[in-house]
Structures are given as C-alpha cells and as structure tokens.
mmCIF file with all atom_site columns, C-alpha atoms in Angstrom:
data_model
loop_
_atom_site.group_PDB
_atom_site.id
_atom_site.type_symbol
_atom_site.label_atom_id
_atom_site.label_alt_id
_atom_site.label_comp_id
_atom_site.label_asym_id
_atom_site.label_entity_id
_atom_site.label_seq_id
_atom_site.pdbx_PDB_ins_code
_atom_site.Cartn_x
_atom_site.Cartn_y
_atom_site.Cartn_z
_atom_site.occupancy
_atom_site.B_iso_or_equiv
_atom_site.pdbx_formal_charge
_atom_site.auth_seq_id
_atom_site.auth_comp_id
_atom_site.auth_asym_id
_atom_site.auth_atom_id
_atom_site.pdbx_PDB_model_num
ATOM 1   C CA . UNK H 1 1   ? 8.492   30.491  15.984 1.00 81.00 ? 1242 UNK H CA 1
ATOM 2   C CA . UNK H 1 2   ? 7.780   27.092  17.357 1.00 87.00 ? 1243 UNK H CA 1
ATOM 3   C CA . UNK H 1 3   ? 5.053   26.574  19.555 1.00 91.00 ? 1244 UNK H CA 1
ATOM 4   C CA . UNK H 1 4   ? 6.919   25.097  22.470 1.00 92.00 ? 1245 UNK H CA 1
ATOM 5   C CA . UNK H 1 5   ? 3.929   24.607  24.691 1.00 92.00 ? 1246 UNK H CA 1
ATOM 6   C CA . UNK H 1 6   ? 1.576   22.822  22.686 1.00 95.00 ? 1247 UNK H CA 1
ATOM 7   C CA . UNK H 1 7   ? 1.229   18.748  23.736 1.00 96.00 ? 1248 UNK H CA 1
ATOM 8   C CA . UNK H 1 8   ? 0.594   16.174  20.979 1.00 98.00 ? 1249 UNK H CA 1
ATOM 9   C CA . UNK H 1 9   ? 0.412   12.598  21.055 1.00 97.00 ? 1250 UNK H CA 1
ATOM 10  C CA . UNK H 1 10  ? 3.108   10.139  20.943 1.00 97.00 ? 1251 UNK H CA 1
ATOM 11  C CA . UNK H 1 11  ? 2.465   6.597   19.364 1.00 96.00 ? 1252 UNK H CA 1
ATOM 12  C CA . UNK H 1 12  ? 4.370   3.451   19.921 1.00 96.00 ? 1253 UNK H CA 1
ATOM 13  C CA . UNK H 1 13  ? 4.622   1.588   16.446 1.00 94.00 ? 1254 UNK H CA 1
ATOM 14  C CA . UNK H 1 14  ? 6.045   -2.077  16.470 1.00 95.00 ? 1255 UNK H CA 1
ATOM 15  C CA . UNK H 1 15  ? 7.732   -4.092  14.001 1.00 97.00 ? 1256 UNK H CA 1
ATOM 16  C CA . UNK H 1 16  ? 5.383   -4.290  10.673 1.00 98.00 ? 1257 UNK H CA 1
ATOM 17  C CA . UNK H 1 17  ? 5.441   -4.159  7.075  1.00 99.00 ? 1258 UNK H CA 1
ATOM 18  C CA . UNK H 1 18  ? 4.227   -2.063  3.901  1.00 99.00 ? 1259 UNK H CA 1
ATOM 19  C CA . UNK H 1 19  ? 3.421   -3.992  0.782  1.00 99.00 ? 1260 UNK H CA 1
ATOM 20  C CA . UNK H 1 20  ? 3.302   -3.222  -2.949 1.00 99.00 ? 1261 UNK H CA 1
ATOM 21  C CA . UNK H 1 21  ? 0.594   -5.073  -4.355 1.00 99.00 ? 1262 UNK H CA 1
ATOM 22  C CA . UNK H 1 22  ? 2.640   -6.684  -6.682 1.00 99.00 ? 1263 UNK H CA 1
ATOM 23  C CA . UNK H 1 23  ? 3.938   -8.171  -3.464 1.00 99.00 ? 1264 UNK H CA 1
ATOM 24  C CA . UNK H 1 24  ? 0.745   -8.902  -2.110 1.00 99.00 ? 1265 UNK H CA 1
ATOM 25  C CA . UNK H 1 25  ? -0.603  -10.762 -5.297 1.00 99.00 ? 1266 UNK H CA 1
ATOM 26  C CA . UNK H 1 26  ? 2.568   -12.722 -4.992 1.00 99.00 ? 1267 UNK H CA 1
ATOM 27  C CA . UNK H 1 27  ? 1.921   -13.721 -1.619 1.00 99.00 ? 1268 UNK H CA 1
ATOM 28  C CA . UNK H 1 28  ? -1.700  -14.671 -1.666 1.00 98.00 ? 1269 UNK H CA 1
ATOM 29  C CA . UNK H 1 29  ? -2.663  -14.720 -5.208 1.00 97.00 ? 1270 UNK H CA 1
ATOM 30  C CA . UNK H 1 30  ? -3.763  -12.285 -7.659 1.00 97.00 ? 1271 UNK H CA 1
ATOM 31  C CA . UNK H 1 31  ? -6.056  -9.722  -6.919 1.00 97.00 ? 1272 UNK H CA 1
ATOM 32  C CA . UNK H 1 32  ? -5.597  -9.842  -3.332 1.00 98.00 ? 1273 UNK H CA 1
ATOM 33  C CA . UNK H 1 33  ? -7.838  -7.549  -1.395 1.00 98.00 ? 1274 UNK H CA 1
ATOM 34  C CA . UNK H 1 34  ? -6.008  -6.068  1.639  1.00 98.00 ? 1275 UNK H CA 1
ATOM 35  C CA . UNK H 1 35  ? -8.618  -3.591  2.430  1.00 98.00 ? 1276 UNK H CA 1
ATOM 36  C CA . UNK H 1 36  ? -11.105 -6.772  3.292  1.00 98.00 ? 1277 UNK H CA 1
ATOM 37  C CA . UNK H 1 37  ? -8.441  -7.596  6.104  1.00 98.00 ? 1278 UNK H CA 1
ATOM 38  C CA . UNK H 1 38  ? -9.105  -4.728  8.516  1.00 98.00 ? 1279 UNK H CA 1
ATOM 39  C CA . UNK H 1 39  ? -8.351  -5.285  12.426 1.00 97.00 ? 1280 UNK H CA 1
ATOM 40  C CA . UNK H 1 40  ? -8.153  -1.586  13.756 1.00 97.00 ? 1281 UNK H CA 1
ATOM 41  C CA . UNK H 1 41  ? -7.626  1.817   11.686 1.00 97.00 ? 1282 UNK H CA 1
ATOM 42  C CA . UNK H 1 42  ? -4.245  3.593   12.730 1.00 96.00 ? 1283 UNK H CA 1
ATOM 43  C CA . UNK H 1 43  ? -4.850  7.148   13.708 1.00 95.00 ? 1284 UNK H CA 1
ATOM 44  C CA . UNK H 1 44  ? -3.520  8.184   10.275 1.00 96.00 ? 1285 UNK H CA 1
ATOM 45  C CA . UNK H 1 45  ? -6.460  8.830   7.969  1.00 94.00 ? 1286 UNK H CA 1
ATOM 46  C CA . UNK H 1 46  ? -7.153  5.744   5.884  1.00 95.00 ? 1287 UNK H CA 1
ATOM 47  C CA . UNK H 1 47  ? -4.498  3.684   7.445  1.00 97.00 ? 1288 UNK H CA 1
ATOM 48  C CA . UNK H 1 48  ? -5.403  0.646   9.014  1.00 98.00 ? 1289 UNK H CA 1
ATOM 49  C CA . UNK H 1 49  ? -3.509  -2.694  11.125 1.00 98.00 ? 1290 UNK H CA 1
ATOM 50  C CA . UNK H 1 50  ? -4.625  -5.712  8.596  1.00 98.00 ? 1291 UNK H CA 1
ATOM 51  C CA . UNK H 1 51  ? -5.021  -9.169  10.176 1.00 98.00 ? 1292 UNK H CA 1
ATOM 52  C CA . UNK H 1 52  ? -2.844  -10.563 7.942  1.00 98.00 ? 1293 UNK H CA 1
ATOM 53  C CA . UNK H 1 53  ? 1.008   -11.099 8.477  1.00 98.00 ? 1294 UNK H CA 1
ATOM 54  C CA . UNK H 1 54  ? 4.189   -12.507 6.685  1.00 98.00 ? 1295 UNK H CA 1
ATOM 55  C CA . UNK H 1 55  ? 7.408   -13.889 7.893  1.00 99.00 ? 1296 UNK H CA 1
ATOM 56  C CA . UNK H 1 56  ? 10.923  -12.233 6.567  1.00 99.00 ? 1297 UNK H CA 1
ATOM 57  C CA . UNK H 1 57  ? 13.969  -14.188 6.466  1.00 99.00 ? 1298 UNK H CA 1
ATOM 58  C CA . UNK H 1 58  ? 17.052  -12.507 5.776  1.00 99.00 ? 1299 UNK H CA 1
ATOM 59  C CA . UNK H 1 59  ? 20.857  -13.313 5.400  1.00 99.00 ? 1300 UNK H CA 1
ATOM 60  C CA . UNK H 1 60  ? 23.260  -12.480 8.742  1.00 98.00 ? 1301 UNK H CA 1
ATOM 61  C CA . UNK H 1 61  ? 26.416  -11.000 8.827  1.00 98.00 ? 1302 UNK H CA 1
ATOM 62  C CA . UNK H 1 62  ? 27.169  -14.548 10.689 1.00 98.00 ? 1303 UNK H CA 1
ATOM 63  C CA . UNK H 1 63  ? 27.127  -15.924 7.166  1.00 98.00 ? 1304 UNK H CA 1
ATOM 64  C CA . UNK H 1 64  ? 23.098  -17.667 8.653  1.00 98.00 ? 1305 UNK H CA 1
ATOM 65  C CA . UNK H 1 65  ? 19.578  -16.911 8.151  1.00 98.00 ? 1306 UNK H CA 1
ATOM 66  C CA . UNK H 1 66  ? 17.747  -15.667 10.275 1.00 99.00 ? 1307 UNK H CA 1
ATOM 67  C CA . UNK H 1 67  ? 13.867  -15.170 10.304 1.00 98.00 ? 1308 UNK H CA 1
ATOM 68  C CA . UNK H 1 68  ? 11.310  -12.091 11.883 1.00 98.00 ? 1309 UNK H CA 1
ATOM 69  C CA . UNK H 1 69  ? 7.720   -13.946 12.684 1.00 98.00 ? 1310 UNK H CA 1
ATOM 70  C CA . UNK H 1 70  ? 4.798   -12.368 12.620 1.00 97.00 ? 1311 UNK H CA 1
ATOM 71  C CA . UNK H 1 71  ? 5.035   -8.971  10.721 1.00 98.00 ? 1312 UNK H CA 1
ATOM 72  C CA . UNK H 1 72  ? 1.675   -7.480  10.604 1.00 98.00 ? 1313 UNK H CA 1
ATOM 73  C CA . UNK H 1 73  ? 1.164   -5.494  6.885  1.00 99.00 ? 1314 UNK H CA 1
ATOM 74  C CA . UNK H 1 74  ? -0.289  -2.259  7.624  1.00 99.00 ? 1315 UNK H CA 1
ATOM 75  C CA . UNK H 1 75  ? -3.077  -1.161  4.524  1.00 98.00 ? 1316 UNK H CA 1
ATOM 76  C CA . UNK H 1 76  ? -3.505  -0.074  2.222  1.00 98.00 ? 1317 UNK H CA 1
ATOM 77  C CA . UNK H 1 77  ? -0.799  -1.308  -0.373 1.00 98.00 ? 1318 UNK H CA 1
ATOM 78  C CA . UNK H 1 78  ? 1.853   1.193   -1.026 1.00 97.00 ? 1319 UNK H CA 1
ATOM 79  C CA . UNK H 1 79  ? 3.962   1.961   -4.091 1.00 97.00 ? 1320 UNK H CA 1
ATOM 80  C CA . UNK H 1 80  ? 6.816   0.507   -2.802 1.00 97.00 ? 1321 UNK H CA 1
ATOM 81  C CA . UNK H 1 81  ? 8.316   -2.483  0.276  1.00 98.00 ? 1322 UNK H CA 1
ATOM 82  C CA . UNK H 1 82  ? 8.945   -1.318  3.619  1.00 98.00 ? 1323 UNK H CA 1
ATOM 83  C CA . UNK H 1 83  ? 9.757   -3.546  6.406  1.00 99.00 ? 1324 UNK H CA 1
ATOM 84  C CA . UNK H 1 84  ? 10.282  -1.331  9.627  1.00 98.00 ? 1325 UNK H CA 1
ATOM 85  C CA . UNK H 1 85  ? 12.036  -3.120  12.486 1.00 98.00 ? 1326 UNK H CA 1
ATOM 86  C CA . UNK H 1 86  ? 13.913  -1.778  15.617 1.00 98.00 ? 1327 UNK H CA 1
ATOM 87  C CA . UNK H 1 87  ? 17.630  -2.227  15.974 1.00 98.00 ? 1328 UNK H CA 1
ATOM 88  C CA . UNK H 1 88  ? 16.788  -4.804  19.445 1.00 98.00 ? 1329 UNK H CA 1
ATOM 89  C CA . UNK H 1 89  ? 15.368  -6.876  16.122 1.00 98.00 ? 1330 UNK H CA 1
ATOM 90  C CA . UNK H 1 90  ? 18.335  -6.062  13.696 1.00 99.00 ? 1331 UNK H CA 1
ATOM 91  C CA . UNK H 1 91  ? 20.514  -7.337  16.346 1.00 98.00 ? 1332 UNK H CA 1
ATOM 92  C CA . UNK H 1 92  ? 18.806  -10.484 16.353 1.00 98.00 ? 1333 UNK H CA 1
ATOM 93  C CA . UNK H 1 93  ? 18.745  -10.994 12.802 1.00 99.00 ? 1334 UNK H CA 1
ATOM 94  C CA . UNK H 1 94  ? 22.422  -10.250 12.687 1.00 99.00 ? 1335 UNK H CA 1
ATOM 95  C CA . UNK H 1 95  ? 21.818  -7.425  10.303 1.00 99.00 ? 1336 UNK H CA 1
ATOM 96  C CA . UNK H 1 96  ? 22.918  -3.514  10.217 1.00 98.00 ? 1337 UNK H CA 1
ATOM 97  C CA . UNK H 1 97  ? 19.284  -2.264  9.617  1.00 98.00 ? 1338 UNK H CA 1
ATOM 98  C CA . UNK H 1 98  ? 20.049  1.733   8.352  1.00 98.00 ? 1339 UNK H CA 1
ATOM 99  C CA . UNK H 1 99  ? 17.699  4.274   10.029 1.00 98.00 ? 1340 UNK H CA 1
ATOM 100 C CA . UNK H 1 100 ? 15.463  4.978   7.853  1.00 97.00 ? 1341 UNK H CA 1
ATOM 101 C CA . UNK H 1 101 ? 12.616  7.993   6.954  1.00 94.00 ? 1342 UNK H CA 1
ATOM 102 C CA . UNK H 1 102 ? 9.627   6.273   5.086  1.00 93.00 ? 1343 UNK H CA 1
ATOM 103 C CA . UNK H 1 103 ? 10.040  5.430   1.486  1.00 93.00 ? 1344 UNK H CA 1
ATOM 104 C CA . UNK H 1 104 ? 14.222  5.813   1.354  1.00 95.00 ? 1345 UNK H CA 1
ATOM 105 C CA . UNK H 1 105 ? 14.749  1.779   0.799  1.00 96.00 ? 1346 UNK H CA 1
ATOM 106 C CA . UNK H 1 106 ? 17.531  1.848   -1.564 1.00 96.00 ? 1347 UNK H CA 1
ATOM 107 C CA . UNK H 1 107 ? 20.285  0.020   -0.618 1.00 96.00 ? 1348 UNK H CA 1
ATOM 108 C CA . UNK H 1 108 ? 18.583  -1.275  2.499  1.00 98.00 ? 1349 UNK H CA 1
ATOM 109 C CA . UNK H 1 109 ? 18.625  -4.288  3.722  1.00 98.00 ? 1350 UNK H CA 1
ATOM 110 C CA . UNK H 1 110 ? 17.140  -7.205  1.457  1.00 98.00 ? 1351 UNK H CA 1
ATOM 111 C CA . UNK H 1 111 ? 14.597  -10.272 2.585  1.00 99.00 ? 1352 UNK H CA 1
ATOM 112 C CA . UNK H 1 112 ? 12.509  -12.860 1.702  1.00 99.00 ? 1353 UNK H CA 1
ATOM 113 C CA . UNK H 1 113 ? 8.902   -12.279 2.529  1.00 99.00 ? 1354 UNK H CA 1
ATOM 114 C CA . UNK H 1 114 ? 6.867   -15.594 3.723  1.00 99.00 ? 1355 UNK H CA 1
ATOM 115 C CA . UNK H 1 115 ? 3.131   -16.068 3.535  1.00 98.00 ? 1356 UNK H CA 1
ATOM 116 C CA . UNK H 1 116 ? 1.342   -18.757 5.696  1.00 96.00 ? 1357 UNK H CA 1
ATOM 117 C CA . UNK H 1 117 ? -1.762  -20.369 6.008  1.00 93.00 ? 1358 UNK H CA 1
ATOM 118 C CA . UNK H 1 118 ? -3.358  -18.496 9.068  1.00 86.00 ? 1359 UNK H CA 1
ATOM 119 C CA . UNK H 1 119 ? -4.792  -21.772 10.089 1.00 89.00 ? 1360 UNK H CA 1
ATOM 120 C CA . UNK H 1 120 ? -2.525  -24.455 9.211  1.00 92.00 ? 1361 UNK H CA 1
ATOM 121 C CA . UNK H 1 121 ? 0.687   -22.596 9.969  1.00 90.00 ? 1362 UNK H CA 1
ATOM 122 C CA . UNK H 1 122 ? 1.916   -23.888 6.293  1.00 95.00 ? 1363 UNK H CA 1
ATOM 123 C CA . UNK H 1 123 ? 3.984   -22.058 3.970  1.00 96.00 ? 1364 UNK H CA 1
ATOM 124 C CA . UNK H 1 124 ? 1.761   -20.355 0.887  1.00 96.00 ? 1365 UNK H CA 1
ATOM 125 C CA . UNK H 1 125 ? 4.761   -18.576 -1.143 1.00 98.00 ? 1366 UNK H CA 1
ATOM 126 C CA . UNK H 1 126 ? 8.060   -16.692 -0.823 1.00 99.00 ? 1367 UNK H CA 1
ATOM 127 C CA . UNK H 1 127 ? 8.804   -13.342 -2.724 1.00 99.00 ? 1368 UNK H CA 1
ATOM 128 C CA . UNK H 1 128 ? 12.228  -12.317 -3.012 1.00 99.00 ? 1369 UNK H CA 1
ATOM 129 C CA . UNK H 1 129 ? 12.941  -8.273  -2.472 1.00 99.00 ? 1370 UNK H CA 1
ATOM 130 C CA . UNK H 1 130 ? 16.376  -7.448  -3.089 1.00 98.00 ? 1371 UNK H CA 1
ATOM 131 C CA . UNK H 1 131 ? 15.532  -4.368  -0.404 1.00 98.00 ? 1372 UNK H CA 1
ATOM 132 C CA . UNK H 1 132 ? 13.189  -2.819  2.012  1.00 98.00 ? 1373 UNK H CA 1
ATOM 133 C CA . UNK H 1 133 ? 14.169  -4.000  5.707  1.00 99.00 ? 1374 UNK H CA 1
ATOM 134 C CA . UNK H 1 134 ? 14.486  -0.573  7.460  1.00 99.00 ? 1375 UNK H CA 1
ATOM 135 C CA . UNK H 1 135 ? 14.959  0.999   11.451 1.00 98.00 ? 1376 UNK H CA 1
ATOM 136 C CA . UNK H 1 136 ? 12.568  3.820   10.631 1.00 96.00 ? 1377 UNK H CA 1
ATOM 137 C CA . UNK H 1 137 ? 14.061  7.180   11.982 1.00 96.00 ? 1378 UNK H CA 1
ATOM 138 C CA . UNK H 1 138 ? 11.166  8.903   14.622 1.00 96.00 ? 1379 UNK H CA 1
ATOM 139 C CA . UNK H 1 139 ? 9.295   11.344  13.576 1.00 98.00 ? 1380 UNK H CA 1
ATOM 140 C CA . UNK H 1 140 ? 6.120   13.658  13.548 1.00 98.00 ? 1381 UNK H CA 1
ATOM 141 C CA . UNK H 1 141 ? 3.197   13.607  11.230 1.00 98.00 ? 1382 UNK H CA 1
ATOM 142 C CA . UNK H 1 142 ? 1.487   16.652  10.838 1.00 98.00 ? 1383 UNK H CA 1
ATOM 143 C CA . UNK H 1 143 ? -0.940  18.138  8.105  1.00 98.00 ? 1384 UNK H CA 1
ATOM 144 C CA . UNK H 1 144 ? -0.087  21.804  7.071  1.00 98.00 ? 1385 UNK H CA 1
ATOM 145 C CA . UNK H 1 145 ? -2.841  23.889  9.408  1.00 98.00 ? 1386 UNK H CA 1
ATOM 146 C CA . UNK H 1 146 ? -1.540  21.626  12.365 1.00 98.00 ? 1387 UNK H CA 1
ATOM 147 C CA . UNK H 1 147 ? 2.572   22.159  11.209 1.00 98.00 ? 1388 UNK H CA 1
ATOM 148 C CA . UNK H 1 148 ? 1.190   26.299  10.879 1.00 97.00 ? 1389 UNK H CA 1
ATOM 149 C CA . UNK H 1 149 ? -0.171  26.020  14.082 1.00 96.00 ? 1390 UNK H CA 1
ATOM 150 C CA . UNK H 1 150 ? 2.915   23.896  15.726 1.00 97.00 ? 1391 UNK H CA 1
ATOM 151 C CA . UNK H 1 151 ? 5.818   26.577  13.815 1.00 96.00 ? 1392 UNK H CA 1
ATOM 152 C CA . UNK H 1 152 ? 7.048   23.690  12.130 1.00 97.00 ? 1393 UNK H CA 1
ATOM 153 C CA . UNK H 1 153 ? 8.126   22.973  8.303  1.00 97.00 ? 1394 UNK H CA 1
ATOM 154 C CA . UNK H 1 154 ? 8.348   19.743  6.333  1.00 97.00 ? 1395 UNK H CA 1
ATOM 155 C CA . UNK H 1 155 ? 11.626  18.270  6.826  1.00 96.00 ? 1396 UNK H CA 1
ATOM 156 C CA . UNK H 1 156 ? 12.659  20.403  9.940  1.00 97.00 ? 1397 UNK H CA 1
ATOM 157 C CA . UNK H 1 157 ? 14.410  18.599  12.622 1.00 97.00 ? 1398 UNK H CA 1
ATOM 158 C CA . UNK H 1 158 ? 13.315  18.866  16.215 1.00 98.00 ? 1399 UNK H CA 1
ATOM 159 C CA . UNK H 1 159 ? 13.534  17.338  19.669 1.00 98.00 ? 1400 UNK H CA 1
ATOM 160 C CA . UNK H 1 160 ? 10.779  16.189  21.749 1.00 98.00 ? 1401 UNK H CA 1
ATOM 161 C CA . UNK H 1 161 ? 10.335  16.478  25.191 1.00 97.00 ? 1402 UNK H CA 1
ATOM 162 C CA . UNK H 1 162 ? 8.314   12.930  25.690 1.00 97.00 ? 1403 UNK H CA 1
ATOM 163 C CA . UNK H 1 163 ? 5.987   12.300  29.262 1.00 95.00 ? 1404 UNK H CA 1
ATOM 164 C CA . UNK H 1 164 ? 6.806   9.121   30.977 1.00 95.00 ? 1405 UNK H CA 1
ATOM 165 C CA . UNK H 1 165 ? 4.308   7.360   33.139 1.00 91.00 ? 1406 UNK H CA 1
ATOM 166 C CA . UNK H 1 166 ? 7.232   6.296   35.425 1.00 92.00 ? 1407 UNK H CA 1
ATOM 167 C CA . UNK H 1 167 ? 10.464  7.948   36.194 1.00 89.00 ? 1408 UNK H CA 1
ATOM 168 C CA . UNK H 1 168 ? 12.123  7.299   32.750 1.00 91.00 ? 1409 UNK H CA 1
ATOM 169 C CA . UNK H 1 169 ? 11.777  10.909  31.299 1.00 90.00 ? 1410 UNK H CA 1
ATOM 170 C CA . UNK H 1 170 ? 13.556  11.442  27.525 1.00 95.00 ? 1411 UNK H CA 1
ATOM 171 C CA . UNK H 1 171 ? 13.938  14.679  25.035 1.00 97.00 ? 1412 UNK H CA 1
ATOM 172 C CA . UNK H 1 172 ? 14.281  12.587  21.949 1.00 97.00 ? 1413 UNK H CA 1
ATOM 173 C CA . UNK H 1 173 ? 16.456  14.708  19.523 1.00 96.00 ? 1414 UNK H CA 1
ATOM 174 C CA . UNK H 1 174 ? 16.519  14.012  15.281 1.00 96.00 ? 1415 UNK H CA 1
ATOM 175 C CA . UNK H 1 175 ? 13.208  13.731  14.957 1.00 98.00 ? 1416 UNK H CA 1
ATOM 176 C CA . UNK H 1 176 ? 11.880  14.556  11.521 1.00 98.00 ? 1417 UNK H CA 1
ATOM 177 C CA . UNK H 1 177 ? 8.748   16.669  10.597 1.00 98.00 ? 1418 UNK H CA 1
ATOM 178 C CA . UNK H 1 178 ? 6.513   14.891  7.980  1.00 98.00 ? 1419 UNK H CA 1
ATOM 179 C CA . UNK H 1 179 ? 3.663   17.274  6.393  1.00 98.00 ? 1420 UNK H CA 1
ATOM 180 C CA . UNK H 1 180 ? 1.132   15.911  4.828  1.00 97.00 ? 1421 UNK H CA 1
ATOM 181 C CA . UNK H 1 181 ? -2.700  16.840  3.891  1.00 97.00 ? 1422 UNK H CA 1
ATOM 182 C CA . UNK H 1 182 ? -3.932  13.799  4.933  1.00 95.00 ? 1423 UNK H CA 1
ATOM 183 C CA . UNK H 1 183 ? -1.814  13.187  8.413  1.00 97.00 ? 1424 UNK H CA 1
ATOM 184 C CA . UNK H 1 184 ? -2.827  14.105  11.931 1.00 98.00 ? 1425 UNK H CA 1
ATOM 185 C CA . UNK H 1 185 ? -0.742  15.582  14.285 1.00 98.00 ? 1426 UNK H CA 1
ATOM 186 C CA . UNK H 1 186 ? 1.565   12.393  15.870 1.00 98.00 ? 1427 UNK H CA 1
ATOM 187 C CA . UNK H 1 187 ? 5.044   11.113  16.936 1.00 98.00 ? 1428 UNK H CA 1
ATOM 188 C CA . UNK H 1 188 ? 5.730   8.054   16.397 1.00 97.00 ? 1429 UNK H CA 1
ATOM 189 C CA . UNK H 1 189 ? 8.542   6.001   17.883 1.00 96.00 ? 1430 UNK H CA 1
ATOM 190 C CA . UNK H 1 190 ? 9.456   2.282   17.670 1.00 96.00 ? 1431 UNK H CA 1
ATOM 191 C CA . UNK H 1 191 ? 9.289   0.029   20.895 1.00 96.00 ? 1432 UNK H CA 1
ATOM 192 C CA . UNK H 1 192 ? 13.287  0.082   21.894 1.00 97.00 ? 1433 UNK H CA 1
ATOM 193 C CA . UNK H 1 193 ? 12.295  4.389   21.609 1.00 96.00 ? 1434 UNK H CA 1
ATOM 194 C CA . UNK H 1 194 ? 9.006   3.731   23.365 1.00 96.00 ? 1435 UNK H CA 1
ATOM 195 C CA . UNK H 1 195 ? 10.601  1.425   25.863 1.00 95.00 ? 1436 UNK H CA 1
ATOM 196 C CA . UNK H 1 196 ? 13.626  3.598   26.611 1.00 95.00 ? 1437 UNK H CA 1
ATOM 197 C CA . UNK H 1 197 ? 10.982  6.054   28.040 1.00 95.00 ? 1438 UNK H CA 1
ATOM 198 C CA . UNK H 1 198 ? 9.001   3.675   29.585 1.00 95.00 ? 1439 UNK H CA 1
ATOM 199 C CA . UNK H 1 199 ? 5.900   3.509   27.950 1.00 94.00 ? 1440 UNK H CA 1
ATOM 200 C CA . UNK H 1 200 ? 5.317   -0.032  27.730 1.00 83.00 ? 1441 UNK H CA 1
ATOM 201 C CA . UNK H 1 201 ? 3.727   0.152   24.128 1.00 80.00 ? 1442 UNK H CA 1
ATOM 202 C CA . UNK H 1 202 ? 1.417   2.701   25.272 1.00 84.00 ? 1443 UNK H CA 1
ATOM 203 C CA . UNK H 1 203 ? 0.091   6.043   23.893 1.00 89.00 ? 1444 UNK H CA 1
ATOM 204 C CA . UNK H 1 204 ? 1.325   9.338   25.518 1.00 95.00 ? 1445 UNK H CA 1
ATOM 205 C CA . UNK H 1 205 ? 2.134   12.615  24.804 1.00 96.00 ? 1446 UNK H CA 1
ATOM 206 C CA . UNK H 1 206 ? 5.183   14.998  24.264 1.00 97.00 ? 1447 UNK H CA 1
ATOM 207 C CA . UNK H 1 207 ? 6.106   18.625  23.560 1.00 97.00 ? 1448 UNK H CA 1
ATOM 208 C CA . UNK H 1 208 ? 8.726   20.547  20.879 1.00 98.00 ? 1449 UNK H CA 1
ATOM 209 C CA . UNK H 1 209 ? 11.975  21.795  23.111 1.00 96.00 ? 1450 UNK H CA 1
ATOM 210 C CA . UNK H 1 210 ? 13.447  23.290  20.332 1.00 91.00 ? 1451 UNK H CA 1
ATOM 211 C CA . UNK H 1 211 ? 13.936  22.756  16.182 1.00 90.00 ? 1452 UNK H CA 1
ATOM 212 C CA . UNK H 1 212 ? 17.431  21.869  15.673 1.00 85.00 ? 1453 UNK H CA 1
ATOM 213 C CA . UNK H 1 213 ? 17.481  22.552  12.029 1.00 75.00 ? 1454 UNK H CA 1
#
C-alpha cells in the first residue's frame, strides 16, 4: 500500500544534456576528461552539473534552423545522447520534442551538437546525432529500501501532490517511478512543470495521492 503521507523532495531540472564519450572526444578532443569539469554534484549519487556546455542546432518544422545556447552536460558520460528540453523550448525550436523517460531516444528528435571556446566564444567542432533531443516525462527516483518504504514499484505510475510557495498548488499525474540502487529518493520536473506550480526553479517537496497504475 502506498505510503500516502510521506513528503519527499521535488527538484527543478533545466534544459541540459547527457553525452557519450564518443561525443565528448568529438567535441573537445580525444580523451576528454569530463569528471575534471565539476561545478556542483546533483543530489543523485555520483552525478554532477559540469562547467562545460554545447550549443544544439536542429532543423524546424518551418523548413529553418534553429539553435538551443548554453546546454550544460551533466557527468559523468553516459552510454548513450540525451538532450532534455521542455516543450516552452521545443516550441521555440519549431520542433515536436516526444516526452520522453531517460534513455528511450529512438526516433527522437535529431541535432547538431556545438562546442565553443569558453573564452573566445569561437566554434571548436560540430557532431552530428541523428537523435537524442527529448521533453523528459517527470518522474521519481528512488533506490529499492526507499521505493519499500514509499509502497512503490519500478515503473508504477503515480500522481504527486506538489507544495507551492505561492498560491499555484498542482497534483501532477503520469509520473513514473525509477528504482535504482544508486538513486535517492526525488521528483524531478522540468521548469514549464516547476513553473506551472510556481516554484521559480526552486527545491520543494511533494507527497503520493494515489498510484494510477
């Protein structure tokens, strides 16, 4: 039965990127060492905000590019691309960006990934991805003592009853459970989610109303 009374916290994440390091050596050269970039760690074990970002330019349905500045790559390198964005961006990159869970990037939206000189502003290199731009669906990480504790399962669906520091309050339904030995217990929603319930890129907290499935 899920615990309906138990508060966790609720993260705003904003647009940023997840690199192969394939990618990365393409970028910046060979052998590139994200893990010597560190600006903050995320409250995910081992995760971490780099200081390093990339452009993305992709093609509109308006038959133009358009470009994303200023993506920061979160660390370290994954096995595959991921470039999480919110639909206020997909809108104006003239794109459909599909809602995504982490990791499902087939037949996503493709881009070109830019590297610049963090000093000079000039261009470094361009990688091509055929895939990868994604509106990442909320969810919940959880590790399995935490999901035992919480009545939850991998891959349950839930809604979330989400405190607002003003008078915008929001149950968020279709929100996926993500268990995982290494998470900690954490929604996360993207900043039209975050800003819909006024939170103003700030950290709060929420509750389970019900599991939907």
């Amino acid at each position: 039965m899920a615990n309906l009374e138990k508060e966790f916290r609720v993260e705003t994440s904003a647009h940023h990127c997840h690199l192969t390091q394939e990618t990365l050596d393409g970028l910046f050269g060979k052998g590139f060492d994200l893990d010597k970039y560190v600006r903050f760690p995320l409250s995910q074990h081992g995760q971490y905000c780099s200081t390093v970002r990339v452009d993305i330019e992709v093609d509109g349905k308006d038959g133009k590019k358009h470009r994303l500045n200023g993506l920061s790559i979160l660390g370290p390198a994954r096995k595959y691309n991921q470039f999480e964005i919110s639909l206020t961006d997909a809108r104006a990159l003239h794109i459909d960006a599909p809602v995504r869970q982490s990791g499902h990037t087939e037949n996503s939206i493709g881009c070109t990934v830019i590297s610049k000189d963090a000093k000079t502003g000039k261009e470094i290199a361009r990688v091509e991805l055929k895939d990868g731009v994604v509106a990442q669906k909320r969810h919940i990480h959880i590790n399995p003592t935490q999901a035992e504790e919480l009545g939850v399962k991998d891959g349950e669906i839930v809604a979330v009853d989400i405190k607002s520091p003003i008078d915008r309050h929001v149950i968020f339904d279709d929100v996926v459970i993500r268990v995982n030995p290494t998470f900690d217990l954490s929604m996360h929603l993207d900043t039209d989610e975050s800003n819909a319930a006024g939170l103003n890129g700030k950290e709060t907290t929420g509750h389970l109303v019900e599991i939907k499935r």
